[in-house]
């Protein structure tokens, strides 16, 4: 199992819209996450940053994320959520959600 933590910014004035969207995440989006071997997924808001955490239980995260990106329901979902987000300054070129380094875990 691989733990993944990521950060993305929230655009000014978009936090309430982002919260509202996540009150009813479409079931096909949730299903695609599960089929991509993602579990225990959560998103937290602090100030103007969103922090996500999930556990990956597959063998090829890049391939599973690529399948997710090709999924029409996920693409529709991202069209709704993307206007609420902005990459943080720590993001690598082309990276939307910046990956965070794990420095501690308690098992």
Short mmCIF file of N, CA, C and O in Angstrom, two decimals:
data_model
loop_
_atom_site.label_atom_id
_atom_site.label_comp_id
_atom_site.label_asym_id
_atom_site.label_seq_id
_atom_site.Cartn_x
_atom_site.Cartn_y
_atom_site.Cartn_z
N UNK A 1 0.84 -1.17 0.00
CA UNK A 1 0.00 0.00 0.00
C UNK A 1 0.89 1.24 0.00
O UNK A 1 1.89 1.29 0.70
N UNK A 2 0.53 2.20 -0.82
CA UNK A 2 1.27 3.46 -0.93
C UNK A 2 0.37 4.58 -0.45
O UNK A 2 -0.78 4.70 -0.87
N UNK A 3 0.87 5.41 0.45
CA UNK A 3 0.14 6.59 0.92
C UNK A 3 0.49 7.77 0.03
O UNK A 3 1.66 7.99 -0.28
N UNK A 4 -0.53 8.53 -0.38
CA UNK A 4 -0.33 9.67 -1.25
C UNK A 4 -1.00 10.89 -0.63
O UNK A 4 -2.18 10.86 -0.30
N UNK A 5 -0.21 11.95 -0.44
CA UNK A 5 -0.73 13.23 0.06
C UNK A 5 -0.42 14.29 -0.97
O UNK A 5 0.70 14.33 -1.51
N UNK A 6 -1.39 15.13 -1.25
CA UNK A 6 -1.22 16.15 -2.27
C UNK A 6 -1.85 17.47 -1.82
O UNK A 6 -2.73 17.48 -0.95
N UNK A 7 -1.43 18.55 -2.47
CA UNK A 7 -1.92 19.89 -2.14
C UNK A 7 -2.25 20.63 -3.42
O UNK A 7 -1.53 20.53 -4.42
N UNK A 8 -3.35 21.38 -3.39
CA UNK A 8 -3.71 22.28 -4.48
C UNK A 8 -4.34 23.51 -3.85
O UNK A 8 -4.89 23.44 -2.74
N UNK A 9 -4.24 24.64 -4.52
CA UNK A 9 -4.83 25.86 -4.00
C UNK A 9 -6.30 25.97 -4.36
O UNK A 9 -6.78 25.35 -5.30
N UNK A 10 -7.00 26.79 -3.58
CA UNK A 10 -8.40 27.12 -3.88
C UNK A 10 -8.41 28.55 -4.39
O UNK A 10 -7.81 29.45 -3.77
N UNK A 11 -9.06 28.76 -5.50
CA UNK A 11 -9.16 30.12 -6.05
C UNK A 11 -9.99 31.00 -5.11
O UNK A 11 -10.93 30.51 -4.46
N UNK A 12 -9.66 32.27 -5.04
CA UNK A 12 -10.42 33.18 -4.18
C UNK A 12 -11.93 33.11 -4.48
O UNK A 12 -12.34 33.12 -5.64
N UNK A 13 -12.71 33.01 -3.42
CA UNK A 13 -14.16 32.98 -3.55
C UNK A 13 -14.75 31.66 -4.01
O UNK A 13 -15.96 31.57 -4.24
N UNK A 14 -13.95 30.61 -4.13
CA UNK A 14 -14.43 29.33 -4.66
C UNK A 14 -14.55 28.22 -3.60
O UNK A 14 -14.98 27.11 -3.92
N UNK A 15 -14.18 28.48 -2.37
CA UNK A 15 -14.20 27.43 -1.34
C UNK A 15 -15.61 26.91 -1.11
O UNK A 15 -15.82 25.69 -1.01
N UNK A 16 -16.60 27.79 -1.04
CA UNK A 16 -17.97 27.33 -0.81
C UNK A 16 -18.48 26.49 -1.97
O UNK A 16 -19.14 25.47 -1.76
N UNK A 17 -18.16 26.89 -3.20
CA UNK A 17 -18.57 26.09 -4.36
C UNK A 17 -17.91 24.72 -4.32
O UNK A 17 -18.55 23.70 -4.61
N UNK A 18 -16.63 24.68 -3.95
CA UNK A 18 -15.92 23.41 -3.88
C UNK A 18 -16.54 22.49 -2.83
O UNK A 18 -16.76 21.30 -3.07
N UNK A 19 -16.86 23.06 -1.67
CA UNK A 19 -17.53 22.27 -0.63
C UNK A 19 -18.86 21.72 -1.14
O UNK A 19 -19.19 20.55 -0.92
N UNK A 20 -19.64 22.57 -1.78
CA UNK A 20 -20.95 22.17 -2.28
C UNK A 20 -20.83 21.04 -3.31
O UNK A 20 -21.59 20.07 -3.26
N UNK A 21 -19.89 21.15 -4.22
CA UNK A 21 -19.68 20.08 -5.21
C UNK A 21 -19.40 18.75 -4.52
O UNK A 21 -19.89 17.70 -4.94
N UNK A 22 -18.64 18.77 -3.44
CA UNK A 22 -18.25 17.53 -2.79
C UNK A 22 -19.30 16.97 -1.83
O UNK A 22 -19.13 15.89 -1.28
N UNK A 23 -20.40 17.65 -1.71
CA UNK A 23 -21.53 17.09 -0.95
C UNK A 23 -22.23 16.00 -1.75
O UNK A 23 -22.99 15.21 -1.19
N UNK A 24 -21.99 15.97 -3.06
CA UNK A 24 -22.66 14.99 -3.92
C UNK A 24 -21.72 14.57 -5.05
O UNK A 24 -21.99 14.82 -6.23
N UNK A 25 -20.62 13.92 -4.70
CA UNK A 25 -19.70 13.42 -5.73
C UNK A 25 -20.43 12.33 -6.51
O UNK A 25 -20.99 11.40 -5.91
N UNK A 26 -20.45 12.41 -7.84
CA UNK A 26 -21.17 11.40 -8.63
C UNK A 26 -20.64 9.99 -8.39
O UNK A 26 -19.43 9.77 -8.31
N UNK A 27 -21.55 9.05 -8.29
CA UNK A 27 -21.16 7.65 -8.02
C UNK A 27 -20.20 7.09 -9.08
O UNK A 27 -19.28 6.36 -8.71
N UNK A 28 -20.34 7.43 -10.38
CA UNK A 28 -19.36 6.91 -11.34
C UNK A 28 -17.93 7.41 -11.06
O UNK A 28 -16.96 6.70 -11.35
N UNK A 29 -17.79 8.58 -10.47
CA UNK A 29 -16.47 9.10 -10.10
C UNK A 29 -15.91 8.28 -8.93
O UNK A 29 -14.75 7.86 -8.94
N UNK A 30 -16.74 8.02 -7.94
CA UNK A 30 -16.34 7.19 -6.79
C UNK A 30 -15.97 5.79 -7.27
O UNK A 30 -14.95 5.22 -6.86
N UNK A 31 -16.78 5.24 -8.16
CA UNK A 31 -16.51 3.90 -8.70
C UNK A 31 -15.17 3.85 -9.42
O UNK A 31 -14.40 2.91 -9.26
N UNK A 32 -14.87 4.88 -10.22
CA UNK A 32 -13.59 4.91 -10.94
C UNK A 32 -12.42 4.97 -9.96
O UNK A 32 -11.40 4.32 -10.16
N UNK A 33 -12.57 5.74 -8.90
CA UNK A 33 -11.52 5.79 -7.87
C UNK A 33 -11.28 4.40 -7.29
O UNK A 33 -10.14 3.96 -7.17
N UNK A 34 -12.36 3.70 -6.96
CA UNK A 34 -12.22 2.36 -6.40
C UNK A 34 -11.58 1.40 -7.39
O UNK A 34 -10.72 0.60 -7.02
N UNK A 35 -11.99 1.47 -8.68
CA UNK A 35 -11.42 0.60 -9.69
C UNK A 35 -9.96 0.95 -9.97
O UNK A 35 -9.21 0.14 -10.52
N UNK A 36 -9.55 2.15 -9.56
CA UNK A 36 -8.15 2.57 -9.70
C UNK A 36 -7.34 2.22 -8.46
O UNK A 36 -6.24 2.73 -8.27
N UNK A 37 -7.91 1.38 -7.59
CA UNK A 37 -7.24 0.87 -6.40
C UNK A 37 -6.97 1.96 -5.35
O UNK A 37 -6.00 1.87 -4.59
N UNK A 38 -7.83 2.98 -5.32
CA UNK A 38 -7.69 4.08 -4.36
C UNK A 38 -8.71 3.87 -3.24
O UNK A 38 -9.89 3.61 -3.50
N UNK A 39 -8.24 3.99 -2.01
CA UNK A 39 -9.09 3.82 -0.84
C UNK A 39 -8.75 4.89 0.19
O UNK A 39 -7.71 5.56 0.09
N UNK A 40 -9.63 5.03 1.17
CA UNK A 40 -9.40 5.94 2.29
C UNK A 40 -9.03 7.35 1.79
O UNK A 40 -8.08 7.96 2.27
N UNK A 41 -9.78 7.83 0.82
CA UNK A 41 -9.52 9.11 0.17
C UNK A 41 -10.25 10.22 0.91
O UNK A 41 -11.44 10.10 1.17
N UNK A 42 -9.54 11.27 1.23
CA UNK A 42 -10.17 12.41 1.88
C UNK A 42 -9.52 13.70 1.38
O UNK A 42 -8.37 13.69 0.93
N UNK A 43 -10.29 14.79 1.44
CA UNK A 43 -9.80 16.11 1.07
C UNK A 43 -10.13 17.05 2.23
O UNK A 43 -11.26 17.03 2.74
N UNK A 44 -9.17 17.86 2.61
CA UNK A 44 -9.32 18.79 3.73
C UNK A 44 -8.99 20.20 3.25
O UNK A 44 -8.11 20.38 2.41
N UNK A 45 -9.68 21.18 3.81
CA UNK A 45 -9.46 22.58 3.44
C UNK A 45 -8.86 23.33 4.62
O UNK A 45 -9.36 23.24 5.74
N UNK A 46 -7.79 24.09 4.36
CA UNK A 46 -7.20 24.97 5.36
C UNK A 46 -6.83 26.26 4.65
O UNK A 46 -5.96 26.25 3.76
N UNK A 47 -7.50 27.33 5.00
CA UNK A 47 -7.24 28.61 4.34
C UNK A 47 -7.52 28.50 2.86
O UNK A 47 -8.64 28.18 2.46
N UNK A 48 -6.51 28.73 2.04
CA UNK A 48 -6.69 28.67 0.59
C UNK A 48 -6.03 27.44 -0.03
O UNK A 48 -5.70 27.43 -1.20
N UNK A 49 -5.87 26.39 0.79
CA UNK A 49 -5.25 25.16 0.29
C UNK A 49 -6.11 23.94 0.60
O UNK A 49 -6.68 23.83 1.68
N UNK A 50 -6.16 23.04 -0.37
CA UNK A 50 -6.80 21.75 -0.19
C UNK A 50 -5.71 20.70 -0.03
O UNK A 50 -4.72 20.71 -0.78
N UNK A 51 -5.89 19.83 0.93
CA UNK A 51 -4.95 18.74 1.19
C UNK A 51 -5.70 17.43 0.96
O UNK A 51 -6.75 17.21 1.55
N UNK A 52 -5.17 16.58 0.10
CA UNK A 52 -5.82 15.29 -0.12
C UNK A 52 -4.90 14.18 0.38
O UNK A 52 -3.68 14.32 0.41
N UNK A 53 -5.55 13.09 0.76
CA UNK A 53 -4.82 11.90 1.21
C UNK A 53 -5.57 10.70 0.67
O UNK A 53 -6.81 10.65 0.73
N UNK A 54 -4.83 9.73 0.13
CA UNK A 54 -5.45 8.46 -0.22
C UNK A 54 -4.42 7.35 -0.10
O UNK A 54 -3.21 7.60 -0.04
N UNK A 55 -4.93 6.14 -0.05
CA UNK A 55 -4.09 4.95 -0.01
C UNK A 55 -4.26 4.20 -1.32
O UNK A 55 -5.39 3.95 -1.75
N UNK A 56 -3.15 3.90 -1.96
CA UNK A 56 -3.15 3.21 -3.24
C UNK A 56 -2.79 1.75 -3.01
O UNK A 56 -1.74 1.43 -2.45
N UNK A 57 -3.67 0.85 -3.47
CA UNK A 57 -3.50 -0.57 -3.24
C UNK A 57 -3.24 -1.35 -4.53
O UNK A 57 -3.46 -2.56 -4.57
N UNK A 58 -2.78 -0.68 -5.55
CA UNK A 58 -2.50 -1.35 -6.83
C UNK A 58 -1.02 -1.53 -7.05
O UNK A 58 -0.19 -1.37 -6.14
N UNK A 59 -0.65 -1.84 -8.31
CA UNK A 59 0.73 -2.10 -8.67
C UNK A 59 1.35 -1.02 -9.56
O UNK A 59 2.56 -1.00 -9.74
N UNK A 60 0.50 -0.16 -10.14
CA UNK A 60 1.01 0.84 -11.08
C UNK A 60 0.15 2.10 -10.97
O UNK A 60 -0.83 2.28 -11.71
N UNK A 61 0.53 2.98 -10.05
CA UNK A 61 -0.25 4.19 -9.79
C UNK A 61 -0.37 5.05 -11.05
O UNK A 61 -1.45 5.54 -11.37
N UNK A 62 0.71 5.23 -11.77
CA UNK A 62 0.67 6.06 -12.98
C UNK A 62 -0.35 5.52 -13.99
O UNK A 62 -1.12 6.29 -14.58
N UNK A 63 -0.37 4.22 -14.19
CA UNK A 63 -1.32 3.62 -15.13
C UNK A 63 -2.75 3.78 -14.64
O UNK A 63 -3.66 4.10 -15.42
N UNK A 64 -2.98 3.57 -13.35
CA UNK A 64 -4.33 3.73 -12.81
C UNK A 64 -4.79 5.19 -12.88
O UNK A 64 -5.96 5.45 -13.17
N UNK A 65 -3.90 6.12 -12.63
CA UNK A 65 -4.26 7.53 -12.75
C UNK A 65 -4.55 7.90 -14.21
O UNK A 65 -5.44 8.71 -14.48
N UNK A 66 -3.83 7.30 -15.14
CA UNK A 66 -4.08 7.55 -16.56
C UNK A 66 -5.46 7.02 -16.96
O UNK A 66 -6.20 7.69 -17.69
N UNK A 67 -5.83 5.85 -16.46
CA UNK A 67 -7.17 5.32 -16.73
C UNK A 67 -8.24 6.23 -16.15
O UNK A 67 -9.28 6.46 -16.77
N UNK A 68 -7.98 6.77 -14.98
CA UNK A 68 -8.93 7.69 -14.36
C UNK A 68 -9.07 8.95 -15.22
O UNK A 68 -10.18 9.44 -15.44
N UNK A 69 -7.97 9.46 -15.74
CA UNK A 69 -7.99 10.67 -16.55
C UNK A 69 -8.74 10.46 -17.87
O UNK A 69 -9.26 11.41 -18.44
N UNK A 70 -8.80 9.22 -18.35
CA UNK A 70 -9.51 8.91 -19.59
C UNK A 70 -11.00 8.68 -19.38
O UNK A 70 -11.77 8.63 -20.34
N UNK A 71 -11.42 8.55 -18.14
CA UNK A 71 -12.81 8.22 -17.80
C UNK A 71 -13.73 9.42 -18.04
O UNK A 71 -13.50 10.50 -17.48
N UNK A 72 -14.78 9.28 -18.87
CA UNK A 72 -15.66 10.41 -19.17
C UNK A 72 -16.33 11.02 -17.93
O UNK A 72 -16.44 12.25 -17.84
N UNK A 73 -16.77 10.21 -16.98
CA UNK A 73 -17.41 10.75 -15.78
C UNK A 73 -16.42 11.57 -14.95
O UNK A 73 -16.75 12.63 -14.42
N UNK A 74 -15.19 11.08 -14.87
CA UNK A 74 -14.15 11.81 -14.15
C UNK A 74 -13.81 13.11 -14.87
O UNK A 74 -13.64 14.16 -14.24
N UNK A 75 -13.74 13.07 -16.18
CA UNK A 75 -13.48 14.29 -16.94
C UNK A 75 -14.57 15.33 -16.71
O UNK A 75 -14.28 16.52 -16.53
N UNK A 76 -15.83 14.88 -16.70
CA UNK A 76 -16.94 15.81 -16.42
C UNK A 76 -16.81 16.40 -15.02
O UNK A 76 -17.03 17.59 -14.82
N UNK A 77 -16.43 15.58 -14.05
CA UNK A 77 -16.26 16.02 -12.68
C UNK A 77 -15.14 17.06 -12.58
O UNK A 77 -15.27 18.09 -11.94
N UNK A 78 -14.04 16.78 -13.24
CA UNK A 78 -12.90 17.70 -13.21
C UNK A 78 -13.25 19.03 -13.87
O UNK A 78 -12.73 20.07 -13.48
N UNK A 79 -14.14 19.01 -14.88
CA UNK A 79 -14.57 20.28 -15.49
C UNK A 79 -15.31 21.15 -14.47
O UNK A 79 -15.29 22.37 -14.56
N UNK A 80 -15.97 20.52 -13.51
CA UNK A 80 -16.67 21.25 -12.45
C UNK A 80 -15.71 21.72 -11.36
O UNK A 80 -15.85 22.83 -10.84
N UNK A 81 -14.77 20.86 -10.98
CA UNK A 81 -13.91 21.19 -9.84
C UNK A 81 -12.70 22.04 -10.22
O UNK A 81 -12.24 22.85 -9.41
N UNK A 82 -12.18 21.88 -11.43
CA UNK A 82 -10.96 22.60 -11.82
C UNK A 82 -11.06 24.12 -11.71
O UNK A 82 -10.10 24.76 -11.28
N UNK A 83 -12.20 24.74 -12.05
CA UNK A 83 -12.27 26.20 -11.91
C UNK A 83 -12.16 26.69 -10.46
O UNK A 83 -11.92 27.87 -10.23
N UNK A 84 -12.32 25.77 -9.51
CA UNK A 84 -12.20 26.13 -8.10
C UNK A 84 -10.76 26.03 -7.61
O UNK A 84 -10.44 26.50 -6.52
N UNK A 85 -9.90 25.41 -8.39
CA UNK A 85 -8.54 25.10 -7.95
C UNK A 85 -7.49 25.89 -8.72
O UNK A 85 -7.75 26.38 -9.81
N UNK A 86 -6.31 25.95 -8.12
CA UNK A 86 -5.14 26.51 -8.79
C UNK A 86 -3.92 25.78 -8.25
O UNK A 86 -3.85 25.47 -7.05
N UNK A 87 -2.96 25.46 -9.11
CA UNK A 87 -1.75 24.79 -8.61
C UNK A 87 -1.03 25.70 -7.60
O UNK A 87 -1.05 26.93 -7.72
N UNK A 88 -0.41 25.09 -6.60
CA UNK A 88 0.38 25.84 -5.62
C UNK A 88 1.76 26.11 -6.21
O UNK A 88 2.19 25.45 -7.16
N UNK A 89 2.46 27.07 -5.64
CA UNK A 89 3.77 27.44 -6.19
C UNK A 89 4.78 26.30 -6.11
O UNK A 89 5.73 26.25 -6.88
N UNK A 90 4.56 25.35 -5.21
CA UNK A 90 5.47 24.21 -5.09
C UNK A 90 5.24 23.14 -6.16
O UNK A 90 6.03 22.20 -6.29
N UNK A 91 4.17 23.26 -6.93
CA UNK A 91 3.86 22.27 -7.96
C UNK A 91 4.93 22.27 -9.05
O UNK A 91 5.43 23.32 -9.44
N UNK A 92 5.25 21.09 -9.53
CA UNK A 92 6.19 20.96 -10.66
C UNK A 92 5.49 21.44 -11.93
O UNK A 92 4.26 21.47 -11.99
N UNK A 93 6.25 21.80 -12.94
CA UNK A 93 5.62 22.22 -14.20
C UNK A 93 4.65 21.15 -14.71
O UNK A 93 4.99 19.97 -14.75
N UNK A 94 3.43 21.55 -15.03
CA UNK A 94 2.42 20.63 -15.52
C UNK A 94 1.68 19.86 -14.44
O UNK A 94 0.76 19.12 -14.73
N UNK A 95 2.09 20.01 -13.20
CA UNK A 95 1.46 19.30 -12.08
C UNK A 95 0.30 20.13 -11.54
O UNK A 95 0.46 21.32 -11.31
N UNK A 96 -0.87 19.51 -11.32
CA UNK A 96 -2.03 20.21 -10.78
C UNK A 96 -2.02 20.07 -9.26
O UNK A 96 -1.84 21.03 -8.55
N UNK A 97 -2.25 18.87 -8.75
CA UNK A 97 -2.13 18.59 -7.32
C UNK A 97 -0.65 18.28 -7.06
O UNK A 97 -0.11 17.34 -7.63
N UNK A 98 0.01 19.08 -6.23
CA UNK A 98 1.42 18.86 -5.92
C UNK A 98 1.55 17.75 -4.88
O UNK A 98 0.85 17.75 -3.87
N UNK A 99 2.43 16.80 -5.14
CA UNK A 99 2.65 15.71 -4.19
C UNK A 99 3.47 16.18 -3.01
O UNK A 99 4.43 16.94 -3.16
N UNK A 100 3.07 15.73 -1.83
CA UNK A 100 3.78 16.07 -0.60
C UNK A 100 4.69 14.91 -0.19
O UNK A 100 4.33 13.75 -0.39
N UNK A 101 5.78 15.23 0.40
CA UNK A 101 6.72 14.22 0.89
C UNK A 101 6.23 13.67 2.22
O UNK A 101 5.88 14.42 3.13
N UNK A 102 6.21 12.36 2.35
CA UNK A 102 5.87 11.75 3.64
C UNK A 102 7.09 11.80 4.54
O UNK A 102 8.16 11.32 4.17
N UNK A 103 6.96 12.41 5.70
CA UNK A 103 8.09 12.48 6.63
C UNK A 103 7.85 11.69 7.90
O UNK A 103 8.78 11.49 8.69
N UNK A 104 6.62 11.22 8.12
CA UNK A 104 6.33 10.42 9.31
C UNK A 104 5.06 9.63 9.08
O UNK A 104 4.14 10.10 8.42
N UNK A 105 5.02 8.41 9.60
CA UNK A 105 3.80 7.63 9.62
C UNK A 105 3.80 6.79 10.90
O UNK A 105 4.84 6.27 11.32
N UNK A 106 2.66 6.73 11.53
CA UNK A 106 2.49 5.87 12.71
C UNK A 106 1.63 4.70 12.30
O UNK A 106 0.50 4.88 11.86
N UNK A 107 2.16 3.53 12.39
CA UNK A 107 1.42 2.32 12.01
C UNK A 107 0.67 1.77 13.21
O UNK A 107 1.07 1.88 14.32
#
